[in-house]
Short mmCIF file of C-alpha atoms in Angstrom, two decimals:
data_model
loop_
_atom_site.label_atom_id
_atom_site.label_comp_id
_atom_site.label_asym_id
_atom_site.label_seq_id
_atom_site.Cartn_x
_atom_site.Cartn_y
_atom_site.Cartn_z
CA MET A 319 -13.72 2.84 -6.07
CA ASN A 320 -10.64 1.93 -6.25
CA GLU A 321 -10.45 5.67 -6.43
CA LYS A 322 -6.67 5.64 -6.42
CA LEU A 323 -6.71 3.46 -9.53
CA ASP A 324 -9.88 4.91 -11.03
CA ARG A 325 -11.16 7.90 -9.09
CA ARG A 326 -12.97 7.75 -5.79
CA ASP A 327 -12.23 6.30 -5.69
CA PHE A 328 -7.61 -7.66 6.41
CA ILE A 329 -8.83 -10.27 7.53
CA SER A 330 -6.66 -10.54 10.62
CA ASN A 331 -9.59 -11.70 12.66
CA MET A 332 -11.50 -13.91 10.26
CA SER A 333 -15.18 -14.67 10.74
CA ILE A 334 -16.50 -18.19 11.09
CA ALA A 335 -17.14 -18.21 7.36
CA GLY A 336 -13.57 -17.23 6.60
CA VAL A 337 -12.08 -19.64 9.10
CA SER A 338 -14.07 -22.51 7.65
CA LEU A 339 -12.29 -21.97 4.37
CA ALA A 340 -8.93 -22.41 6.00
CA ILE A 341 -9.74 -25.47 8.12
CA GLY A 342 -8.23 -28.52 6.54
CA MET A 343 -6.71 -26.39 3.81
CA PRO A 344 -3.55 -27.96 2.38
CA GLN A 345 -0.30 -26.08 2.83
CA ILE A 346 0.42 -24.18 -0.36
CA THR A 347 3.57 -25.40 -2.07
CA PHE A 348 4.96 -22.58 -4.14
CA GLY A 349 7.38 -24.79 -6.04
CA THR A 350 9.35 -23.66 -9.06
CA THR A 351 7.38 -20.42 -9.51
CA THR A 352 8.68 -19.12 -6.20
CA ASP A 353 12.18 -20.44 -6.87
CA SER A 354 12.39 -18.56 -10.17
CA LYS A 355 13.52 -14.96 -10.36
CA PRO A 356 11.02 -12.09 -10.19
CA ALA A 357 9.72 -10.86 -13.54
CA LEU A 358 11.64 -7.58 -13.08
CA LEU A 359 14.85 -9.65 -13.03
CA GLY A 360 13.93 -11.68 -16.12
CA GLY A 361 11.92 -14.49 -14.54
CA PRO A 362 8.43 -15.65 -15.55
CA ARG A 363 5.38 -13.77 -14.31
CA ALA A 364 3.74 -15.37 -11.30
CA HIS A 365 0.31 -14.44 -12.67
CA PRO A 366 0.42 -14.73 -16.48
CA ALA A 367 -3.37 -14.56 -16.98
CA SER A 368 -5.75 -11.63 -16.56
CA PHE A 369 -7.99 -10.84 -13.62
CA PRO A 370 -11.74 -10.41 -14.29
CA SER A 371 -12.63 -7.23 -16.17
CA TRP A 372 -15.13 -4.69 -14.86
CA PRO A 373 -17.95 -3.91 -15.20
CA ILE A 374 -19.67 -7.09 -16.30
CA VAL A 375 -21.90 -6.56 -19.33
CA GLU A 376 -24.23 -9.37 -20.33
CA ARG A 377 -27.74 -9.79 -21.72
CA PRO A 378 -29.53 -8.58 -18.53
CA GLU A 379 -27.77 -5.19 -18.72
CA GLU A 380 -28.50 -4.86 -22.44
CA ASN A 381 -32.17 -5.70 -21.97
CA ALA A 382 -32.51 -3.35 -19.01
CA LEU A 383 -31.13 -0.36 -20.93
CA LEU A 384 -33.25 -1.09 -23.99
CA GLU A 385 -36.37 -1.39 -21.85
CA ALA A 386 -35.67 1.97 -20.22
CA LEU A 387 -34.89 3.55 -23.59
CA ARG A 388 -38.07 2.29 -25.24
CA SER A 389 -40.25 3.31 -22.29
CA LYS A 390 -39.55 6.98 -23.15
CA LYS A 391 -39.67 7.61 -19.41
CA TRP A 392 -36.08 8.35 -18.59
CA GLY A 393 -36.37 10.26 -15.32
CA ARG A 394 -37.49 9.04 -11.92
CA LEU A 395 -40.42 11.46 -11.80
CA ASN A 396 -42.28 9.60 -14.54
CA GLY A 397 -40.57 6.19 -14.60
CA ARG A 398 -40.56 3.09 -12.40
CA ALA A 399 -37.02 1.66 -12.54
CA VAL A 400 -35.54 3.89 -9.82
CA ALA A 401 -38.42 3.19 -7.45
CA ASP A 402 -38.16 -0.54 -8.18
CA PHE A 403 -34.44 -0.43 -7.48
CA GLU A 404 -35.01 1.43 -4.21
CA ASP A 405 -37.49 -1.24 -3.12
CA ALA A 406 -35.10 -4.05 -4.08
CA TYR A 407 -32.10 -2.50 -2.33
CA LYS A 408 -34.17 -1.63 0.72
CA ASN A 409 -35.25 -5.26 1.01
CA MET A 410 -31.71 -6.55 0.44
CA SER A 411 -30.18 -4.22 3.03
CA GLY A 412 -32.91 -4.46 5.65
CA ALA A 413 -33.33 -0.66 5.75
CA LYS A 414 -36.81 0.84 6.05
CA HIS A 415 -36.03 3.50 3.44
CA CYS A 416 -33.73 3.72 0.41
CA LEU A 417 -33.31 6.79 -1.77
CA GLY A 418 -31.51 6.58 -5.12
CA LEU A 419 -29.20 9.50 -5.90
CA SER A 420 -26.88 10.66 -8.66
CA SER A 421 -23.67 9.60 -6.85
CA GLY A 422 -22.24 8.55 -3.52
CA THR A 423 -21.06 12.12 -3.07
CA SER A 424 -24.62 13.30 -3.75
CA ALA A 425 -25.86 10.87 -1.11
CA LEU A 426 -23.54 12.34 1.52
CA PHE A 427 -24.36 15.88 0.39
CA THR A 428 -28.06 15.10 0.70
CA ALA A 429 -27.53 13.80 4.24
CA MET A 430 -25.73 17.04 5.13
CA GLY A 431 -28.53 19.06 3.56
CA ALA A 432 -31.27 17.16 5.39
CA LEU A 433 -29.39 17.75 8.66
CA ASP A 434 -29.07 21.45 7.79
CA ILE A 435 -25.30 21.45 8.22
CA GLY A 436 -23.81 24.86 7.51
CA PRO A 437 -21.34 27.59 8.53
CA GLY A 438 -20.14 27.28 12.11
CA ASP A 439 -20.81 23.53 12.30
CA GLU A 440 -18.10 20.88 12.57
CA VAL A 441 -18.10 17.36 11.12
CA LEU A 442 -15.68 14.65 12.27
CA ILE A 443 -14.24 12.58 9.41
CA PRO A 444 -11.37 10.11 9.01
CA VAL A 445 -8.17 11.37 7.43
CA TYR A 446 -7.74 8.13 5.45
CA THR A 447 -10.54 8.52 2.94
CA PHE A 448 -11.44 9.64 -0.56
CA VAL A 449 -11.66 13.41 -0.94
CA ALA A 450 -15.46 13.33 -1.41
CA THR A 451 -15.89 12.76 2.36
CA TYR A 452 -14.13 16.08 2.90
CA ASN A 453 -15.81 17.83 -0.01
CA VAL A 454 -19.38 17.34 1.20
CA VAL A 455 -18.48 19.07 4.46
CA VAL A 456 -16.70 21.98 2.80
CA LEU A 457 -19.50 22.45 0.25
CA ASN A 458 -21.70 23.37 3.22
CA TYR A 459 -19.05 25.74 4.65
CA ALA A 460 -18.83 23.58 7.74
CA LEU A 461 -15.44 22.76 9.26
CA PRO A 462 -14.09 19.23 8.70
CA ARG A 463 -12.17 17.83 11.67
CA PHE A 464 -9.78 15.01 10.81
CA VAL A 465 -9.46 12.01 13.12
CA ASP A 466 -6.32 9.86 12.89
CA THR A 467 -6.26 6.30 11.55
CA ASP A 468 -6.13 2.96 13.29
CA ILE A 469 -3.13 1.72 11.32
CA GLU A 470 -3.99 -1.97 11.78
CA SER A 471 -7.48 -1.69 10.30
CA PHE A 472 -7.02 1.32 7.95
CA GLN A 473 -10.24 2.70 9.53
CA ILE A 474 -10.90 5.81 11.59
CA ASP A 475 -9.46 5.36 15.09
CA ALA A 476 -12.69 5.31 17.10
CA ASN A 477 -10.73 5.82 20.31
CA GLN A 478 -9.57 9.23 19.03
CA ILE A 479 -13.06 10.53 18.23
CA GLU A 480 -14.23 11.70 21.64
CA LYS A 481 -11.37 14.12 22.18
CA ALA A 482 -12.15 15.69 18.78
CA ILE A 483 -15.76 16.47 19.75
CA THR A 484 -16.54 20.13 20.48
CA PRO A 485 -19.81 21.99 21.14
CA GLN A 486 -19.89 22.71 17.39
CA THR A 487 -19.71 19.03 16.36
CA LYS A 488 -22.94 18.27 14.52
CA VAL A 489 -22.09 15.00 12.71
CA ILE A 490 -19.70 12.08 13.09
CA MET A 491 -19.02 10.55 9.67
CA PRO A 492 -17.07 7.28 9.81
CA VAL A 493 -16.02 5.78 6.47
CA HIS A 494 -16.03 2.02 5.94
CA ILE A 495 -12.77 2.04 3.99
CA GLY A 496 -12.26 -0.81 1.54
CA GLY A 497 -15.72 -2.17 2.32
CA SER A 498 -14.94 -3.16 5.90
CA PRO A 499 -17.00 -1.53 8.69
CA ALA A 500 -15.28 0.82 11.11
CA ASP A 501 -15.61 0.21 14.87
CA LEU A 502 -19.34 0.92 15.00
CA ASP A 503 -19.89 -0.22 18.60
CA THR A 504 -17.60 2.55 19.83
CA ILE A 505 -18.75 5.13 17.27
CA LEU A 506 -22.48 4.58 17.80
CA GLY A 507 -21.94 4.70 21.55
CA LEU A 508 -20.21 8.07 21.26
CA GLY A 509 -23.01 9.36 19.06
CA ASN A 510 -25.66 8.33 21.58
CA LYS A 511 -23.68 9.69 24.51
CA ASN A 512 -23.15 13.09 22.90
CA HIS A 513 -26.44 13.28 20.96
CA ILE A 514 -24.59 13.54 17.64
CA PRO A 515 -26.00 11.78 14.55
CA ILE A 516 -23.84 9.17 12.82
CA VAL A 517 -23.71 9.39 9.04
CA GLU A 518 -22.03 6.26 7.69
CA ASP A 519 -19.98 6.78 4.54
CA ALA A 520 -20.57 3.22 3.34
CA CYS A 521 -19.85 4.12 -0.28
CA GLN A 522 -17.34 1.28 -0.58
CA ALA A 523 -19.32 -1.14 1.59
CA PRO A 524 -22.55 -2.32 -0.06
CA MET A 525 -23.78 -5.40 1.85
CA ALA A 526 -20.95 -5.35 4.41
CA GLU A 527 -22.21 -6.34 7.86
CA TRP A 528 -21.67 -5.28 11.45
CA ARG A 529 -23.02 -7.89 13.87
CA GLY A 530 -25.31 -9.18 11.14
CA LYS A 531 -26.74 -5.79 10.17
CA LYS A 532 -25.87 -4.15 6.86
CA ALA A 533 -23.43 -1.26 6.79
CA GLY A 534 -25.24 2.01 6.28
CA THR A 535 -28.25 0.97 8.37
CA LEU A 536 -26.84 1.34 11.88
CA GLY A 537 -26.41 5.10 12.13
CA LEU A 538 -29.01 7.72 11.28
CA THR A 539 -28.20 7.16 7.62
CA GLY A 540 -25.63 5.58 5.35
CA ALA A 541 -24.41 6.47 1.86
CA ILE A 542 -23.67 3.92 -0.88
CA SER A 543 -21.87 4.60 -4.17
CA PHE A 544 -22.47 2.95 -7.55
CA GLN A 545 -19.60 4.68 -9.36
CA SER A 546 -17.88 2.74 -12.14
CA SER A 547 -15.32 0.94 -9.95
CA LYS A 548 -17.81 -0.02 -7.23
CA ASN A 549 -18.94 -3.56 -6.40
CA LEU A 550 -22.45 -2.69 -7.61
CA THR A 551 -22.26 -0.16 -10.43
CA SER A 552 -24.25 1.95 -12.84
CA GLY A 553 -21.30 4.12 -13.91
CA GLU A 554 -22.40 6.86 -11.54
CA GLY A 555 -25.08 6.74 -8.88
CA GLY A 556 -25.63 6.39 -5.17
CA ALA A 557 -28.16 5.74 -2.44
CA LEU A 558 -29.03 6.73 1.10
CA LEU A 559 -30.32 4.18 3.61
CA THR A 560 -32.19 5.10 6.79
CA ASN A 561 -34.71 3.73 9.26
CA ASP A 562 -35.95 7.21 10.18
CA GLU A 563 -39.11 8.13 8.25
CA GLU A 564 -38.91 11.86 8.92
CA PHE A 565 -35.27 11.97 7.87
CA ALA A 566 -36.08 9.96 4.71
CA GLU A 567 -38.73 12.55 3.83
CA SER A 568 -36.24 15.40 4.30
CA CYS A 569 -33.68 13.65 2.10
CA TYR A 570 -36.20 13.09 -0.68
CA ASN A 571 -37.24 16.73 -0.59
CA PHE A 572 -33.63 17.93 -0.62
CA HIS A 573 -32.66 15.82 -3.65
CA ASN A 574 -35.82 16.86 -5.55
CA GLN A 575 -35.52 20.65 -5.42
CA GLY A 576 -37.32 20.85 -2.07
CA ARG A 577 -40.46 19.01 -3.16
CA HIS A 578 -41.72 15.50 -2.53
CA THR A 579 -43.56 15.22 -5.85
CA SER A 580 -43.46 16.68 -9.33
CA ASP A 581 -46.76 18.47 -8.67
CA PRO A 582 -46.19 22.24 -9.08
CA ASN A 583 -48.71 22.81 -6.30
CA ASP A 584 -46.68 20.74 -3.86
CA PRO A 585 -45.14 23.07 -1.22
CA TYR A 586 -41.38 23.34 -0.86
CA SER A 587 -39.83 21.95 2.34
CA PRO A 588 -37.80 22.67 4.39
CA THR A 589 -35.52 25.55 3.24
CA ARG A 590 -32.91 24.11 0.85
CA GLY A 591 -32.87 21.71 -2.06
CA THR A 592 -31.28 20.76 -5.35
CA ASN A 593 -31.54 18.13 -8.11
CA LEU A 594 -29.58 14.97 -7.31
CA ARG A 595 -31.96 12.42 -8.82
CA LEU A 596 -30.94 9.02 -10.18
CA THR A 597 -32.00 8.36 -13.79
CA GLU A 598 -34.11 5.46 -15.05
CA PHE A 599 -31.14 4.18 -17.05
CA GLN A 600 -29.05 3.91 -13.90
CA GLY A 601 -31.90 2.34 -11.93
CA SER A 602 -32.38 -0.25 -14.68
CA LEU A 603 -28.67 -1.08 -14.77
CA LEU A 604 -28.56 -1.49 -11.00
CA LEU A 605 -31.53 -3.85 -11.01
CA ALA A 606 -29.77 -5.95 -13.64
CA GLN A 607 -26.45 -5.93 -11.75
CA MET A 608 -28.19 -6.95 -8.52
CA LYS A 609 -29.09 -10.35 -9.96
CA ARG A 610 -25.51 -11.56 -9.61
CA PHE A 611 -24.49 -9.27 -6.74
CA PRO A 612 -25.10 -11.60 -3.72
CA GLN A 613 -22.96 -14.32 -5.24
CA GLN A 614 -20.19 -11.81 -5.97
CA VAL A 615 -20.25 -10.64 -2.34
CA GLU A 616 -19.68 -14.20 -1.15
CA HIS A 617 -17.00 -14.85 -3.77
CA ARG A 618 -14.96 -11.81 -2.70
CA TRP A 619 -15.37 -12.69 0.97
CA GLU A 620 -14.14 -16.26 0.47
CA ASN A 621 -11.20 -15.29 -1.72
CA ALA A 622 -10.17 -12.56 0.73
CA ALA A 623 -10.19 -15.06 3.58
CA TYR A 624 -8.02 -17.45 1.57
CA LEU A 625 -5.60 -14.70 0.50
CA THR A 626 -5.28 -13.57 4.11
CA SER A 627 -4.42 -17.11 5.21
CA LEU A 628 -1.61 -17.11 2.63
CA PHE A 629 -0.38 -13.63 3.54
CA ASN A 630 -0.23 -14.53 7.21
CA GLU A 631 2.64 -16.88 6.29
CA ILE A 632 4.70 -14.11 4.67
CA PRO A 633 6.82 -11.96 7.02
CA GLY A 634 6.36 -8.24 6.44
CA ILE A 635 2.87 -8.50 4.92
CA TYR A 636 0.06 -7.44 7.27
CA PRO A 637 -3.53 -7.69 6.01
CA ALA A 638 -5.91 -5.00 7.27
CA LYS A 639 -7.54 -6.11 10.51
CA LEU A 640 -11.28 -6.64 10.76
CA TYR A 641 -12.92 -5.61 14.01
CA GLU A 642 -14.69 -8.22 16.12
CA GLY A 643 -18.11 -6.87 15.08
CA VAL A 644 -17.49 -7.35 11.34
CA THR A 645 -19.53 -10.32 10.16
CA LYS A 646 -18.99 -9.54 6.47
CA SER A 647 -16.72 -7.21 4.51
CA ALA A 648 -17.67 -6.08 1.02
CA TYR A 649 -13.96 -6.05 0.12
CA HIS A 650 -14.14 -3.23 -2.36
CA LEU A 651 -10.43 -3.16 -1.67
CA TYR A 652 -8.10 -5.77 -0.29
CA MET A 653 -5.65 -3.73 1.79
CA PHE A 654 -2.43 -4.68 3.52
CA ARG A 655 0.68 -3.06 4.94
CA TYR A 656 4.13 -3.65 3.51
CA ASP A 657 7.00 -3.64 6.03
CA LYS A 658 10.14 -2.98 4.05
CA LYS A 659 12.36 -4.17 6.94
CA GLU A 660 11.33 -7.73 6.05
CA PHE A 661 12.28 -7.06 2.42
CA GLN A 662 15.87 -5.95 3.02
CA ASP A 663 14.70 -2.30 3.24
CA MET A 664 13.43 -2.35 -0.33
CA ASP A 665 11.32 0.76 -0.90
CA ARG A 666 7.56 0.29 -1.34
CA SER A 667 7.73 1.89 -4.79
CA VAL A 668 10.03 -0.93 -5.91
CA PHE A 669 7.73 -3.50 -4.31
CA LEU A 670 4.74 -2.09 -6.21
CA LYS A 671 6.68 -2.04 -9.48
CA ALA A 672 7.87 -5.63 -8.97
CA LEU A 673 4.37 -6.81 -8.09
CA ALA A 674 2.90 -5.17 -11.20
CA ALA A 675 5.57 -6.87 -13.31
CA GLU A 676 4.35 -10.22 -11.96
CA GLY A 677 0.92 -9.49 -13.43
CA ILE A 678 -0.56 -8.29 -10.11
CA PRO A 679 -2.23 -4.84 -10.47
CA CYS A 680 -1.71 -2.82 -7.29
CA SER A 681 -1.76 0.64 -5.79
CA GLY A 682 -0.23 2.53 -2.89
CA GLY A 683 -3.68 3.72 -1.82
CA TYR A 684 -4.64 7.10 -0.44
CA GLY A 685 -2.22 9.91 0.25
CA MET A 686 -2.05 12.19 3.28
CA LEU A 687 -5.30 14.06 2.72
CA ASN A 688 -4.73 16.43 5.63
CA LYS A 689 -1.48 17.60 4.00
CA GLU A 690 -2.79 18.04 0.46
CA LYS A 691 -2.56 21.64 -0.76
CA TYR A 692 -6.21 21.32 -1.84
CA VAL A 693 -7.07 20.85 1.84
CA THR A 694 -4.55 23.10 3.58
CA ASP A 695 -5.51 26.02 1.33
CA LEU A 696 -8.90 25.98 3.06
CA ALA A 697 -7.21 27.96 5.83
CA LYS A 698 -6.76 30.80 3.30
CA ASN A 699 -10.19 30.55 1.68
CA LYS A 700 -11.87 33.96 1.83
CA HIS A 701 -15.25 32.51 2.79
CA TYR A 702 -13.79 30.41 5.61
CA LEU A 703 -11.79 33.36 6.87
CA LYS A 704 -14.98 35.43 6.92
CA ILE A 705 -16.90 32.71 8.82
CA TYR A 706 -14.25 31.39 11.23
CA GLY A 707 -11.48 33.99 11.30
CA GLU A 708 -7.75 33.63 10.73
CA LYS A 709 -6.99 32.42 14.27
CA THR A 710 -9.46 29.53 14.11
CA MET A 711 -8.31 28.46 10.65
CA ASN A 712 -4.64 28.48 11.71
CA GLU A 713 -5.56 26.40 14.76
CA TRP A 714 -7.46 24.05 12.46
CA LEU A 715 -4.30 23.52 10.42
CA GLU A 716 -2.25 22.80 13.54
CA GLN A 717 -4.80 20.29 14.81
CA ASN A 718 -4.71 18.26 11.59
CA TYR A 719 -1.72 16.24 12.80
CA CYS A 720 -2.29 12.52 12.14
CA PRO A 721 0.94 10.55 12.71
CA GLN A 722 -0.56 7.07 12.38
CA ASN A 723 -2.02 8.00 9.02
CA ASP A 724 1.35 9.36 7.88
CA GLN A 725 2.90 5.96 8.56
CA LEU A 726 0.05 4.04 6.92
CA CYS A 727 0.30 6.10 3.74
CA GLU A 728 3.90 4.96 3.37
CA GLU A 729 3.12 1.27 3.94
CA ALA A 730 -0.30 0.64 2.36
CA VAL A 731 -0.91 -1.58 -0.66
CA TRP A 732 -4.28 -2.07 -2.35
CA PHE A 733 -5.82 -4.66 -4.65
CA SER A 734 -9.12 -3.85 -6.36
CA GLN A 735 -12.35 -5.77 -5.83
CA THR A 736 -12.26 -7.30 -9.31
CA MET A 737 -9.14 -9.29 -8.38
CA LEU A 738 -11.15 -11.01 -5.65
CA LEU A 739 -13.60 -12.22 -8.30
CA GLY A 740 -10.81 -14.39 -9.65
CA THR A 741 -10.02 -18.01 -8.84
CA ARG A 742 -8.34 -19.60 -5.86
CA GLN A 743 -5.34 -20.15 -8.10
CA ASP A 744 -5.22 -16.39 -8.71
CA MET A 745 -4.94 -15.87 -4.94
CA GLU A 746 -2.13 -18.41 -4.74
CA GLN A 747 -0.25 -16.72 -7.55
CA ILE A 748 -0.52 -13.36 -5.78
CA ALA A 749 1.12 -14.90 -2.73
CA GLN A 750 3.71 -16.63 -4.92
CA ALA A 751 4.62 -13.31 -6.50
CA ILE A 752 5.24 -11.71 -3.10
CA GLN A 753 7.30 -14.71 -1.96
CA LYS A 754 9.51 -14.32 -5.03
CA ILE A 755 9.89 -10.58 -4.50
CA ARG A 756 10.82 -11.08 -0.85
CA LYS A 757 13.38 -13.75 -1.68
CA TYR A 758 15.08 -11.55 -4.26
CA SER A 759 14.47 -8.17 -2.61
CA GLY A 760 18.20 -7.49 -2.28
CA ASP A 761 18.68 -7.90 -6.03
CA LEU A 762 15.57 -5.87 -6.82
CA LYS A 763 16.91 -2.96 -4.79
CA LYS A 764 19.90 -2.79 -7.13
CA ALA A 765 17.96 -3.25 -10.37
#
């Protein structure tokens, strides 16, 4: 999900595992590559090779699809692959229940449906997120309330949540942006204190950990995405994790047209439902992808730690902070802030262009969601005006002021998860590219 590059689509405080990589690590000597001009000024590319492609397609994926095809049982109601995947992911995540769904958005929508979120309710969400987080709230005609960003971590500012809570707040939905958990100690505490369920949008964070527990398993429920850019992918697909048996039952019913089985005599429950089922083809692909997934998680984590150690030596480059409770990030994105003052006031757009010329794919990340016309026009939506009234919707617009997020959206830079599947030399060449750009930033401004 590098959603900005595809669709939906850091370590400042490194864990023991990350620190161990850096201990005894030789000082990187950038040598002639750094001394040469940037590629935009005619010099050689710092990274002349390619980063790993995505998704990975090998014999296990081919066999899995053929097996599903030949079974002639292509839907979860008469097949076994989806159920087998749910069991495997449940065991891997430590959750008591796992429900496969048609997308990460579907997973969040199912959670909202099982909680019976609707008109008059409010849901707290971060402003720095993919639009799907917002969409699942609006699809239920509830009111999304944006919470500003902690600029150092790129995550929702947990210290700003409590003042956003009103008597109408029915859900707090933190998003683990980039695969790194938000401040769950604070968020879970606020949920318990105010008796508000926590729905973790962990779509970018499969197998990330907070104090040793997997992201998506600490709140009432957590959503995972398997969209084409995700760390574990079946093209489209998603899952919900929960330890609450009654809630798991409600989610299954909601995603299966209000029934728990395919038996036409099975009663509908509770009052709403739809079809958001995962297919057997997707379940089969996910089972195949899972065979190499744990090793990929470790590989990204180690490369991210090494890249952060290199970036910490470059003035003006600030990797996204990990909170103390993060014991593992999934690193769906490697995110950092670019301070143009350390680059002779060279605009970020030039920095991104120069970095791409060095063979380093990059993105500026999310925009200011709260200021998008798609979002602000909600205040004029006829259904919302009927439910909430013009005064409330105008107040909603005025309250969507998020200054920290405004600044972050002008400084952020993203790398996709596939880059972290590269080699240690790839990480060194990324740092070399930025060193070159910084050294020649004055010339690049004029180019």
